[in-house]
Short mmCIF file of C-alpha atoms in Angstrom, two decimals:
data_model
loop_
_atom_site.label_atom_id
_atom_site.label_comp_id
_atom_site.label_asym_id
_atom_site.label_seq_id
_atom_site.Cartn_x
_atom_site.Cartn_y
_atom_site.Cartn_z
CA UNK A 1 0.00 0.00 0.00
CA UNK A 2 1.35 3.33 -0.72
CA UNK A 3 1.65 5.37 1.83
CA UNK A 4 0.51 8.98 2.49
CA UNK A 5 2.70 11.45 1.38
CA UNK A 6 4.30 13.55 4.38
CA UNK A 7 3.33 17.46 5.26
CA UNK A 8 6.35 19.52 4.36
CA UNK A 9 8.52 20.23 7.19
CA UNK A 10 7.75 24.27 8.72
CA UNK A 11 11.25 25.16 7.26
CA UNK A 12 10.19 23.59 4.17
CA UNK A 13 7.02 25.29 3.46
CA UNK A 14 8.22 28.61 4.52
CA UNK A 15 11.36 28.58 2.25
CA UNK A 16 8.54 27.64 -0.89
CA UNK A 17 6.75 30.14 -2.95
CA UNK A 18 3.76 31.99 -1.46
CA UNK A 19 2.35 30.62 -5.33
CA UNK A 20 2.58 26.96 -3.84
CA UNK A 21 -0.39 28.34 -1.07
CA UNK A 22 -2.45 30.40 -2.58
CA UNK A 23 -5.64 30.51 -3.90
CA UNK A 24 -6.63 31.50 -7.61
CA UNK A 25 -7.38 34.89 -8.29
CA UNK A 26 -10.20 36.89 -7.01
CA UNK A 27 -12.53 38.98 -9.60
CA UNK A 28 -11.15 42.27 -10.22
CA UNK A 29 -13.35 45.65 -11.29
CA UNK A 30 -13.19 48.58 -12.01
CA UNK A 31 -13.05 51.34 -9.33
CA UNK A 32 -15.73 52.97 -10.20
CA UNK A 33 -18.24 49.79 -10.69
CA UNK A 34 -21.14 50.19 -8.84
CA UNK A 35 -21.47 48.39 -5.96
CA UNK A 36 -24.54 46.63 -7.00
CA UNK A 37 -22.64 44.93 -9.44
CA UNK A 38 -19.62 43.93 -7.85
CA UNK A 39 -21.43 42.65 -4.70
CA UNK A 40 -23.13 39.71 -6.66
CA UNK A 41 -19.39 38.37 -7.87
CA UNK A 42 -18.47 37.82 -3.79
CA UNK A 43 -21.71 35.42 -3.30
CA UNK A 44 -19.93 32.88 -5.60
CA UNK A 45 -18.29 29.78 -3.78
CA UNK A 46 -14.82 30.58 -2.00
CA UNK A 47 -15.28 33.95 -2.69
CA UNK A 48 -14.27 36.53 0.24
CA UNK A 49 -13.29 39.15 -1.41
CA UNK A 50 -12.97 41.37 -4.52
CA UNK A 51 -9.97 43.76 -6.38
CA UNK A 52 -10.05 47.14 -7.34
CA UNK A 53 -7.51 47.47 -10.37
CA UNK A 54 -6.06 50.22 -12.43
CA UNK A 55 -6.06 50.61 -16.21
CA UNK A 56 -2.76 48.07 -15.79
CA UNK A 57 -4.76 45.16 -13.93
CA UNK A 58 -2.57 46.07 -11.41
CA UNK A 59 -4.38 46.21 -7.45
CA UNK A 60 -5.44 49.16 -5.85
CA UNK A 61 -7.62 48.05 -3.54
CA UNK A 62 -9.89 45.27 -1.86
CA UNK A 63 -13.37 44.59 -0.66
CA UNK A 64 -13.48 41.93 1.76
CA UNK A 65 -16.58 40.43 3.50
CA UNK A 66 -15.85 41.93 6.47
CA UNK A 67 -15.58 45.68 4.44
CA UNK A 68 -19.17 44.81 3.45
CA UNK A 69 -20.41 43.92 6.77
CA UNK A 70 -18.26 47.70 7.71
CA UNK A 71 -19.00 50.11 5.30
CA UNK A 72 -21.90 48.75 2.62
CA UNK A 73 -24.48 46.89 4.63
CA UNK A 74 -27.19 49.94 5.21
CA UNK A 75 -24.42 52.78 4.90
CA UNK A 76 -23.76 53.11 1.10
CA UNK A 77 -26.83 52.68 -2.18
CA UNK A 78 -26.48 50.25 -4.58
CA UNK A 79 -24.93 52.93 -6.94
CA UNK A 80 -22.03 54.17 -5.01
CA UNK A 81 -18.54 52.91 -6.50
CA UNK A 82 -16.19 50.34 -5.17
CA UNK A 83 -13.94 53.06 -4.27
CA UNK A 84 -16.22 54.23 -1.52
CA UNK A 85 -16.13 51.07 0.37
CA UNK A 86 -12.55 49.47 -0.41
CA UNK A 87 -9.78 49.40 1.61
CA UNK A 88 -6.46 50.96 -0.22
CA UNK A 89 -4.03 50.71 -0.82
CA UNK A 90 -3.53 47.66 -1.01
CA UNK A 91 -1.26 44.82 0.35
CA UNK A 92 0.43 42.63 -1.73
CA UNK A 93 3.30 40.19 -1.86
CA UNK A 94 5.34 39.11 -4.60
CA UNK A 95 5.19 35.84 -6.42
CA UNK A 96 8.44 35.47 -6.18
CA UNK A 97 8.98 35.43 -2.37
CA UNK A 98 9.45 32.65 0.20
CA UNK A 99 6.02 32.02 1.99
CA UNK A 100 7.80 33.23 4.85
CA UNK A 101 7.25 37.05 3.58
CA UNK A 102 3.91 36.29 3.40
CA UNK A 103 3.27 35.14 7.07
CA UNK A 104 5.42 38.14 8.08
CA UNK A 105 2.88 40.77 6.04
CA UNK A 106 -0.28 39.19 7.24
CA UNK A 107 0.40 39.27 11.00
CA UNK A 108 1.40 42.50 12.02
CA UNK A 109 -0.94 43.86 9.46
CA UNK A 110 -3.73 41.66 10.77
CA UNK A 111 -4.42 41.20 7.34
CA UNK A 112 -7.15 38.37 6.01
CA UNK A 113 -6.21 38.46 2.16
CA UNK A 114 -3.29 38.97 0.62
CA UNK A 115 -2.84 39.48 -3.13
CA UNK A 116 0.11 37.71 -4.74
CA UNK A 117 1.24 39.93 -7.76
CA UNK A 118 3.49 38.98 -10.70
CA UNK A 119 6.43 41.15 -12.17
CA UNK A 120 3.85 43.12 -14.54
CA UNK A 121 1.95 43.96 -10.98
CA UNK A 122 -1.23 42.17 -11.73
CA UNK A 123 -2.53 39.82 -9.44
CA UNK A 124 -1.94 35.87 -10.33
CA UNK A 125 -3.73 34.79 -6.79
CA UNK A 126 -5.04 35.44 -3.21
CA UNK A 127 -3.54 34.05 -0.51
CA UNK A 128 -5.62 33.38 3.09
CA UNK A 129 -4.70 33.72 6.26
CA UNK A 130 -5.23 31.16 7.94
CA UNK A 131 -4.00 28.81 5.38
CA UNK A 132 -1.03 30.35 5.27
CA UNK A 133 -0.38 30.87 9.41
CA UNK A 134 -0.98 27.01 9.25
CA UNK A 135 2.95 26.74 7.59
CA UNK A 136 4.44 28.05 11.13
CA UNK A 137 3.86 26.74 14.79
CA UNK A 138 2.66 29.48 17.68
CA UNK A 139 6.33 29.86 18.77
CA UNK A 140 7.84 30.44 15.45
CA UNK A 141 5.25 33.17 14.52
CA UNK A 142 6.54 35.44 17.27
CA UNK A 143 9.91 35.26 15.49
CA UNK A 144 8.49 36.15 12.01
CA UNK A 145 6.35 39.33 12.96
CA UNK A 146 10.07 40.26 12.76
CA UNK A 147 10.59 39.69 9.18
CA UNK A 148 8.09 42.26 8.52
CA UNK A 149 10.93 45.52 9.33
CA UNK A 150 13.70 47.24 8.05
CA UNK A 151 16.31 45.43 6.28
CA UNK A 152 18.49 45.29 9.32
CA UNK A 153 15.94 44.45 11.94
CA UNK A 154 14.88 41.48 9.06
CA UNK A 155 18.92 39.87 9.10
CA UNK A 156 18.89 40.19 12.96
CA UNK A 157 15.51 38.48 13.07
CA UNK A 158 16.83 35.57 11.12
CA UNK A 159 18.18 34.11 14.74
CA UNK A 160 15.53 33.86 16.22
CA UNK A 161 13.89 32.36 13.36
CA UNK A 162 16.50 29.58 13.21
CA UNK A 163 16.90 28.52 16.76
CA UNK A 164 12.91 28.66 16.93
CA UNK A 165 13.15 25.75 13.81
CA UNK A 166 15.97 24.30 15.56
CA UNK A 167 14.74 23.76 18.61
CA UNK A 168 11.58 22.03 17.40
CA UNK A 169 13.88 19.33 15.31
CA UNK A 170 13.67 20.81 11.99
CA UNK A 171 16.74 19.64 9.91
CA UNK A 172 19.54 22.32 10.19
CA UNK A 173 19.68 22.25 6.41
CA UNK A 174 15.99 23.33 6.04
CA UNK A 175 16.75 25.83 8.23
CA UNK A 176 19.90 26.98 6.01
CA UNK A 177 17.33 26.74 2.85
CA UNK A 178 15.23 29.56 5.11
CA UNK A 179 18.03 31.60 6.02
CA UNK A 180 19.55 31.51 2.61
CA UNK A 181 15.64 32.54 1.09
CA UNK A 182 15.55 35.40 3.51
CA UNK A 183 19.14 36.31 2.13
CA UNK A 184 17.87 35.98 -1.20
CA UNK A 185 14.78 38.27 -0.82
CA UNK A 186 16.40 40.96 1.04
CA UNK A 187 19.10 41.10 -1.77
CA UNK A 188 15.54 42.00 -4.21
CA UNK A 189 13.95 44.31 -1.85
CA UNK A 190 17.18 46.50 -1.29
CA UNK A 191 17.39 46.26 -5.01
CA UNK A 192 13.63 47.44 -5.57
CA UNK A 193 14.32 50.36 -3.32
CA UNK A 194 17.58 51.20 -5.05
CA UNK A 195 15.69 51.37 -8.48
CA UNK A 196 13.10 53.46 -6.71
CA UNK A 197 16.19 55.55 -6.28
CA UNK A 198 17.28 56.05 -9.42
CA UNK A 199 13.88 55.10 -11.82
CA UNK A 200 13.95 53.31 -14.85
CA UNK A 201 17.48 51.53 -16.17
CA UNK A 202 18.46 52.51 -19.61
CA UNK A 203 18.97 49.14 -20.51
CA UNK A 204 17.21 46.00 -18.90
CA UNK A 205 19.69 43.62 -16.71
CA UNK A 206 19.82 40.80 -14.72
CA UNK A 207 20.80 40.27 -10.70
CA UNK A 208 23.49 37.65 -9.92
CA UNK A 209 24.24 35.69 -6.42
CA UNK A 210 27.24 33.76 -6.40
CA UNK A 211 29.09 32.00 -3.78
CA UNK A 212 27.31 30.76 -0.61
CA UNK A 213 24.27 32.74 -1.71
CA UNK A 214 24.29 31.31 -4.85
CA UNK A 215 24.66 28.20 -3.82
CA UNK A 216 21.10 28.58 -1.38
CA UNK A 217 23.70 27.82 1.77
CA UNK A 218 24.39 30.93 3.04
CA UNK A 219 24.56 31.01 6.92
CA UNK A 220 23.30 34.55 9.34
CA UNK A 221 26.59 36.63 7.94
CA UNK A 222 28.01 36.09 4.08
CA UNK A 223 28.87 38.92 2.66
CA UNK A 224 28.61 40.33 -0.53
CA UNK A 225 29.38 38.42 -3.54
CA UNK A 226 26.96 39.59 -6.78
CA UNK A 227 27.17 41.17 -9.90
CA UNK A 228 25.01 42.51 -13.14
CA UNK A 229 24.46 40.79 -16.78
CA UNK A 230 23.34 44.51 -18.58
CA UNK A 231 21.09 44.29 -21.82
CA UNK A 232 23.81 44.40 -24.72
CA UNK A 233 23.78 48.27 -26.13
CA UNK A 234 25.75 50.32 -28.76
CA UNK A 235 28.92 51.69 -27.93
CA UNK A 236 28.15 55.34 -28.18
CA UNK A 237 25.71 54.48 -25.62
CA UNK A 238 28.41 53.37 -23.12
CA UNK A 239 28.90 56.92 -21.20
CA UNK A 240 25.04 57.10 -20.24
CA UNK A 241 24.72 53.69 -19.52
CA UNK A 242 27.80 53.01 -17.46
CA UNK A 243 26.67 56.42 -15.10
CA UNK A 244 23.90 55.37 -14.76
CA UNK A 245 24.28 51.54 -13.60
CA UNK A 246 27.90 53.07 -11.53
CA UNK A 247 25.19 55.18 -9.44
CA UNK A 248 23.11 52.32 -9.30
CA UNK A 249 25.00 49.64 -8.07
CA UNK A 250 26.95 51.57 -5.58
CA UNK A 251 23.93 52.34 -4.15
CA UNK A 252 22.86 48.58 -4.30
CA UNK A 253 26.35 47.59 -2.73
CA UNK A 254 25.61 50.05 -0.08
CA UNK A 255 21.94 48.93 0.67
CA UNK A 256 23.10 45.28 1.01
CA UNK A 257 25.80 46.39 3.71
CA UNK A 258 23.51 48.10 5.96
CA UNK A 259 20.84 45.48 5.80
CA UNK A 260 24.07 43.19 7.22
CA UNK A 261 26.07 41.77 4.06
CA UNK A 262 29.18 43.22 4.55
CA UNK A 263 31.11 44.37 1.28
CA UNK A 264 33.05 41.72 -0.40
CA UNK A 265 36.89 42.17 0.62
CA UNK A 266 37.42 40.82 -2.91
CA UNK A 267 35.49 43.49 -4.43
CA UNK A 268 33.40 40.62 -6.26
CA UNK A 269 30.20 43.58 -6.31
CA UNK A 270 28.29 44.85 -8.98
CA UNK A 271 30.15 48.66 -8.29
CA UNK A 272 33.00 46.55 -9.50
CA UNK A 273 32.89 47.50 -13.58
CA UNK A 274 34.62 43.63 -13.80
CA UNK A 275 31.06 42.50 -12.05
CA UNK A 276 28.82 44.73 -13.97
CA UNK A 277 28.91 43.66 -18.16
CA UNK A 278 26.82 42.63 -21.02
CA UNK A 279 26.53 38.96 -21.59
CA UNK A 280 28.86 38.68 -24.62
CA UNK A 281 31.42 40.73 -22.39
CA UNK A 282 31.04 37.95 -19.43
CA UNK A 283 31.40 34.81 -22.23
CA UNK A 284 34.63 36.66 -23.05
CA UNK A 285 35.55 36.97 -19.35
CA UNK A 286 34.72 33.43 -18.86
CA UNK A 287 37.13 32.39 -21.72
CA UNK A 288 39.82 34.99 -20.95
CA UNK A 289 40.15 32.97 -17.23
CA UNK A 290 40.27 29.77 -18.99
CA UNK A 291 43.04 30.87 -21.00
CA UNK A 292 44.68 32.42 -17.87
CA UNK A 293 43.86 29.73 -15.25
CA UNK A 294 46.20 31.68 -12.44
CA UNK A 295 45.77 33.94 -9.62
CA UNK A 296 42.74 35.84 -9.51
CA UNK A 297 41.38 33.88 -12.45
CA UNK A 298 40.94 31.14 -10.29
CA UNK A 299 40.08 32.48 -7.02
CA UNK A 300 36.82 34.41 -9.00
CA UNK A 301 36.12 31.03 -11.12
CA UNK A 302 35.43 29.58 -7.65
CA UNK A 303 33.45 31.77 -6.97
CA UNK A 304 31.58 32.92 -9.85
CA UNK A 305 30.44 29.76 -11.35
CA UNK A 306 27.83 29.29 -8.25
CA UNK A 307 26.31 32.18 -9.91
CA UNK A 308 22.05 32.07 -10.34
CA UNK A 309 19.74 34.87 -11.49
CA UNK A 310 18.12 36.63 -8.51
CA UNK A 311 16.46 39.28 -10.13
CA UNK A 312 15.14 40.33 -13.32
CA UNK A 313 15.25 38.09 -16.65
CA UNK A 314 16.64 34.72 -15.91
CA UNK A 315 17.24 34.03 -19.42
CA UNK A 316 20.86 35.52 -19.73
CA UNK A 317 21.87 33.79 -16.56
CA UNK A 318 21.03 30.88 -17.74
CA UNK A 319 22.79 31.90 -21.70
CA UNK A 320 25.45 32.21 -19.36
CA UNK A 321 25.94 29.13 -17.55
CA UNK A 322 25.68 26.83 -21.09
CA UNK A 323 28.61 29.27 -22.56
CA UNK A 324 30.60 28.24 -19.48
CA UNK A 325 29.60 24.46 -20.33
CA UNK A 326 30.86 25.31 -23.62
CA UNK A 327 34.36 26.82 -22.28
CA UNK A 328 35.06 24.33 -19.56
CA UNK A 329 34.45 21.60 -22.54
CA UNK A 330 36.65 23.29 -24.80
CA UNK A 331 39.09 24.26 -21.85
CA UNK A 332 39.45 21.31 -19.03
CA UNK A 333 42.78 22.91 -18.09
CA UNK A 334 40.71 25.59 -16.11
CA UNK A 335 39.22 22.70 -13.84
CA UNK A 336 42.35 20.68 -13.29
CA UNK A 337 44.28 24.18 -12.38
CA UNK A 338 40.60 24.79 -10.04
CA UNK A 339 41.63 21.41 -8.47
CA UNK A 340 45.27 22.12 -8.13
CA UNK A 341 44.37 25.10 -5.83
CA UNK A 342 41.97 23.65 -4.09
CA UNK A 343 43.84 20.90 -3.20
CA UNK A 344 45.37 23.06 -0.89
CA UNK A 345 41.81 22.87 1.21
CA UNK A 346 42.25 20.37 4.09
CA UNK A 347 40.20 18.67 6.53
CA UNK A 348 40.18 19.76 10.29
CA UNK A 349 41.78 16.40 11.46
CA UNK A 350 45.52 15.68 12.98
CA UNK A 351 47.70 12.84 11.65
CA UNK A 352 46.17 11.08 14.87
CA UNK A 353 42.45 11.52 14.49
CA UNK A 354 41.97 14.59 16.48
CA UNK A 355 40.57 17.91 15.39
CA UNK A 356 43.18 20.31 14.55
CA UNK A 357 43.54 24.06 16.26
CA UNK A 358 42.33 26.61 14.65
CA UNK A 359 42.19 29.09 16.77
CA UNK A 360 44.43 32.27 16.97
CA UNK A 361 45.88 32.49 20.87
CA UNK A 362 45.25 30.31 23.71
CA UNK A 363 41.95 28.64 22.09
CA UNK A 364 42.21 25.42 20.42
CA UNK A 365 39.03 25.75 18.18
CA UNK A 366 38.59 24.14 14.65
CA UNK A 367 37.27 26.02 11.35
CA UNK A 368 34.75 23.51 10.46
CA UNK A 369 33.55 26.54 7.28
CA UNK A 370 37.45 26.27 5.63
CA UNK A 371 38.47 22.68 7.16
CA UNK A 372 34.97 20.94 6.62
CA UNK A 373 32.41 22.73 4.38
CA UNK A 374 34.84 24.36 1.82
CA UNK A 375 36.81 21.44 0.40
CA UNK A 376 33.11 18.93 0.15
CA UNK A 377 31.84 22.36 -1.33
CA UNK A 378 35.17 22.55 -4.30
CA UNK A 379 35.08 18.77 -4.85
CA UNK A 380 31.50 18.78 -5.45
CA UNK A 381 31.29 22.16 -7.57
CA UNK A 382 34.48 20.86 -10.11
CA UNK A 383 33.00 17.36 -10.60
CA UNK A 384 29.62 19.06 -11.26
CA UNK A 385 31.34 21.61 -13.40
CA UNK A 386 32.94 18.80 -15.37
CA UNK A 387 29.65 16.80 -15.96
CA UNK A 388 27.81 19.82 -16.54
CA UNK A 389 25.40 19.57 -13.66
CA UNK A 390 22.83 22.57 -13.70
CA UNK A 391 22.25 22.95 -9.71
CA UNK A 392 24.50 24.88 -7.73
CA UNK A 393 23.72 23.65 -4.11
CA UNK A 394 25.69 21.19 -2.87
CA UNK A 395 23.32 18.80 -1.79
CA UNK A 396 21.46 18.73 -5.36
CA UNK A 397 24.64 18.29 -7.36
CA UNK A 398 25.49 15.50 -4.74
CA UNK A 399 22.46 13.68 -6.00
CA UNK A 400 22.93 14.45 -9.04
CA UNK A 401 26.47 13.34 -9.14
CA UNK A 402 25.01 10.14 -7.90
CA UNK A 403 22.08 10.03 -10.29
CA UNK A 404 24.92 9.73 -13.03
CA UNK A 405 27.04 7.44 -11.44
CA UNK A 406 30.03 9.76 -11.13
CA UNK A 407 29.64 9.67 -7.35
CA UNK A 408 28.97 5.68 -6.03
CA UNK A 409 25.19 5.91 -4.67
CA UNK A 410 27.03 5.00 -0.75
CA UNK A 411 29.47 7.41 -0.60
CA UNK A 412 27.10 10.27 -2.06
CA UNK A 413 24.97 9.00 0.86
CA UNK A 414 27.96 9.74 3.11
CA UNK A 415 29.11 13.15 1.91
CA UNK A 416 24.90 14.13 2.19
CA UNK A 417 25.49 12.96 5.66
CA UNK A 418 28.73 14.86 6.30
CA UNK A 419 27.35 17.92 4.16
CA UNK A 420 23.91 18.42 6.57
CA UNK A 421 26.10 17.46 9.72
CA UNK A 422 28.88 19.76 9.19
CA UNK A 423 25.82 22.84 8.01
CA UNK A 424 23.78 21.94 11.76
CA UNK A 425 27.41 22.09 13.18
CA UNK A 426 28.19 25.60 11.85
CA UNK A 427 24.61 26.58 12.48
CA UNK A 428 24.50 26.14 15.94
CA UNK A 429 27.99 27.67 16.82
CA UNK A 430 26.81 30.92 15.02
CA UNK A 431 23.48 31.13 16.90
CA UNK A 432 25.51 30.36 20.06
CA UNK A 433 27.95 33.41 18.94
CA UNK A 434 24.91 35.93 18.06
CA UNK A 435 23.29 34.69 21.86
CA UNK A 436 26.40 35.55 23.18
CA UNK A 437 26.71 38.98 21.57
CA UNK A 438 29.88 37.96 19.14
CA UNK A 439 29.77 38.25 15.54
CA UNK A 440 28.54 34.79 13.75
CA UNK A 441 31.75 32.83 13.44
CA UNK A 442 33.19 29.66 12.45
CA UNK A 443 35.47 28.14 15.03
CA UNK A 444 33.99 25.29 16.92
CA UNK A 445 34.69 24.08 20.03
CA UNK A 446 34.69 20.63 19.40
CA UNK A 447 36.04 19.61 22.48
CA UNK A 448 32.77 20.11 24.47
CA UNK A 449 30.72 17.99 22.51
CA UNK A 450 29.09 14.60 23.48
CA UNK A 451 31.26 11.42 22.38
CA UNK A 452 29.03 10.37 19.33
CA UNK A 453 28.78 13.91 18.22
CA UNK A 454 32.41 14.35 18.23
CA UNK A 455 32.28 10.85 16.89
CA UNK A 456 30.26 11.36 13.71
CA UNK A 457 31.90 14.96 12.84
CA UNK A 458 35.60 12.94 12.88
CA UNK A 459 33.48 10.43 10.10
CA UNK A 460 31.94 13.19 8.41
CA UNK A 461 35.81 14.68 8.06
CA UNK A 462 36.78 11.43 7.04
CA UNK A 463 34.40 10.96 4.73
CA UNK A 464 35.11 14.80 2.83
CA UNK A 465 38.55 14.43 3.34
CA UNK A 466 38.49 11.05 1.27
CA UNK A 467 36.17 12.38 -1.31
CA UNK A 468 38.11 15.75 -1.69
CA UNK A 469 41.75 14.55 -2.36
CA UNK A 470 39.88 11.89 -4.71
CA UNK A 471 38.13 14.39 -6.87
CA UNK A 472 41.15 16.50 -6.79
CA UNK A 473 43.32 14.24 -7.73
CA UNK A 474 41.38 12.89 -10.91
CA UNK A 475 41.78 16.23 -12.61
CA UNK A 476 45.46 16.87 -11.41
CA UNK A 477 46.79 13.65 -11.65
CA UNK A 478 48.01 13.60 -8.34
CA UNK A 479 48.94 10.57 -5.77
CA UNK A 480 47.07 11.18 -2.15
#
């Protein structure tokens, strides 16, 4: 007998897209319709309410039942407009955001309805509030009346947030998937504000993540690591364009480091004019580090190639990532000189079996981010690069590694293991860090863990260090 498929997980369902809860649609009028004629349209079945839109379709206001039972019900005639009894303006989330943003409008604004509106502004479906409360438990709802602030007050609320999941046994790499889509979104909102700013671009473009953002494993501080693909445009267009999009992105860059992503120290930022091109000038950036495979070639291949579309048309990001398929064929030097510095990554483990120290001073702490995370991380990205694996998160190109046969279906099994271990590890020592007032790190103290803790982080170290100098090794040629 097949058996019932399992609720998503609270992490799960607030990480999805509000368009995975809502409802279709409402009917939408004019507002000036009459109220006698929009009235009849809410007696239909699982109808609660009604949309006022402009000439654009876009929403300028509801009618809910409760606005009838208010303002229409023996106050207003039969001929007085919608106007007169709507409420506006209106509330409404994007299609594009986690559900999260949702539950984090509707309960501070003790709002019944939301509208979910597409990138043209017209509404694609209604979300309720009570189904969507139903994603997040009593406790965790206190944390995401947070989420509906500033920027800043949103990245310090993401804490909270996490322990709340935590502590009620939700996988620590669910919880990353949240933390990451809170990342994500505030990266678009301090981009909507910034093209408030600074109105319409002369050319369209496209918003790239990269690195552990990228990826969708970003922890409570990454900083910055983004960058532009501009609509191609004539040359004697350049001096206008480039002002503009200069103004622009600094302002962007700026935005993102107040709301808590500190600038890149590598400069990898759309104000960087390396970070901010057309797409034929970032296929000819991609070959020019294939040819050069040194240096800074390298260190930004590592971290470019997580790159996704966050914003804006995700057609050129995705032009872009089958030209790199294209160069990396045509150039494997570029991976096997990838794998040669990378090789230099090691795991956090003595000759003996015991954690190394990490830690500057007296300590004797161990980076589990650069001697756990980052070489599973390298091996997994260059052997995906090579087979030309879509997904950038770690976990998916495991599987999909796997799915291929590249990766045997028991050690992917282990390096999933060591992968979610090794997140839940780094998780917890940067909540414990923010609790204690210190800036998110990533030294652990792994002396004060319980024995099979301890025990299963020295496997999971095992288990990436093994994989690691393996996939390493099969593009350099080198003897572990």
């Amino acid at each position: 007998m097949q058996q019932p498929k399992a609720p998503p997980s609270p992490a799960a369902a607030l990480t999805g897209p509000v368009t995975a809860a809502m409802h279709p649609a409402p009917p939408g009028f004019d507002p000036a319709t009459p109220l006698a004629e929009v009235l009849p349209a809410m007696a239909g079945p699982h109808v609660s309410a009604v949309l006022a839109l402009d000439a654009r379709g876009a929403p300028v206001g509801i009618l809910t039942e409760r606005d009838v039972a208010r303002r229409v019900a023996f106050r207003l005639p039969p001929e007085a407009p919608l106007s007169a009894a709507m409420t506006a303006p209106v509330t409404t989330c994007p299609a594009d955001a986690g559900l999260w943003r949702a539950v984090a409008l509707l309960r501070p604004g003790r709002l019944r309805h939301l509208p979910v509106v597409g990138a043209d502004g017209r509404c694609v479906g209604m979300l309720h509030r009570d189904d969507t409360l139903a994603a997040a438990s009593g406790r965790l709802l206190t944390h995401l009346d947070a989420l509906a602030g500033e920027d800043a007050a949103i990245k310090a609320a993401q804490a909270g947030v996490a322990t709340a999941l935590l502590d009620e046994g939700v996988p620590a790499q669910e919880v990353v998937g949240l933390v990451s889509g809170i990342n994500l979104d505030l990266h678009r909102r301090v981009l909507d504000r910034s093209l408030t700013a600074h109105g319409e671009p002369p050319v369209p473009f496209t918003l790239l993540v990269m690195g552990s953002v990228g990826r969708g494993e970003s922890l409570l501080r990454p900083d910055q690591d983004n960058g532009l693909i501009l609509a191609d445009y004539p040359d004697d267009r350049h001096a206008e364009v480039d002002a503009w999009f200069r103004a622009f992105a600094e302002a962007f860059n700026a935005g993102l480091d107040a709301a808590g992503f500190p600038l890149c120290p590598g400069g990898i930022m759309a104000r960087n004019p390396l970070w901010r091109k057309t797409l034929p000038q970032w296929r000819h950036q991609f070959e020019y580090w294939a040819g050069r495979r040194a240096g800074a070639a390298l260190l930004f291949s590592d971290i470019a190639f997580d790159f996704r579309a966050a914003a804006g048309d995700p057609a050129p990001a995705e032009a872009l990532r089958a030209h790199l398929g294209r160069v990396l064929a045509a150039s494997p030097a570029l991976l096997a000189a990838m794998a040669a510095q990378n090789a230099s990554l090691t795991v956090g483990l003595t000759l003996w079996g015991g954690f190394t120290d990490d830690e500057p001073g007296p300590g004797t702490r161990t980076d589990l981010k650069l001697h756990g995370l980052m070489p599973l991380v390298a091996a997994t990205r260059l052997l995906a690069l090579r087979d030309g694996i879509a997904p950038t998160g770690t976990a998916a190109r495991i599987a999909a590694l796997a799915a291929r046969g590249s990766v045997h279906a028991r050690e992917a099994a282990d390096l999933a293991e060591a992968f979610a271990l090794l997140l839940d590890v780094l998780l917890r020592q940067q909540l414990a860090d923010h609790a204690a007032g210190r800036a998110p790190g990533n030294l652990v103290d792994t002396a004060a863990m319980e024995k099979p803790r301890r025990s299963a982080l020295r496997d999971a170290l095992k288990a990436v260090r093994s994989f690691s100098r393996g996939a390493f090794g099969s593009f350099t040629g080198s003897v572990w």
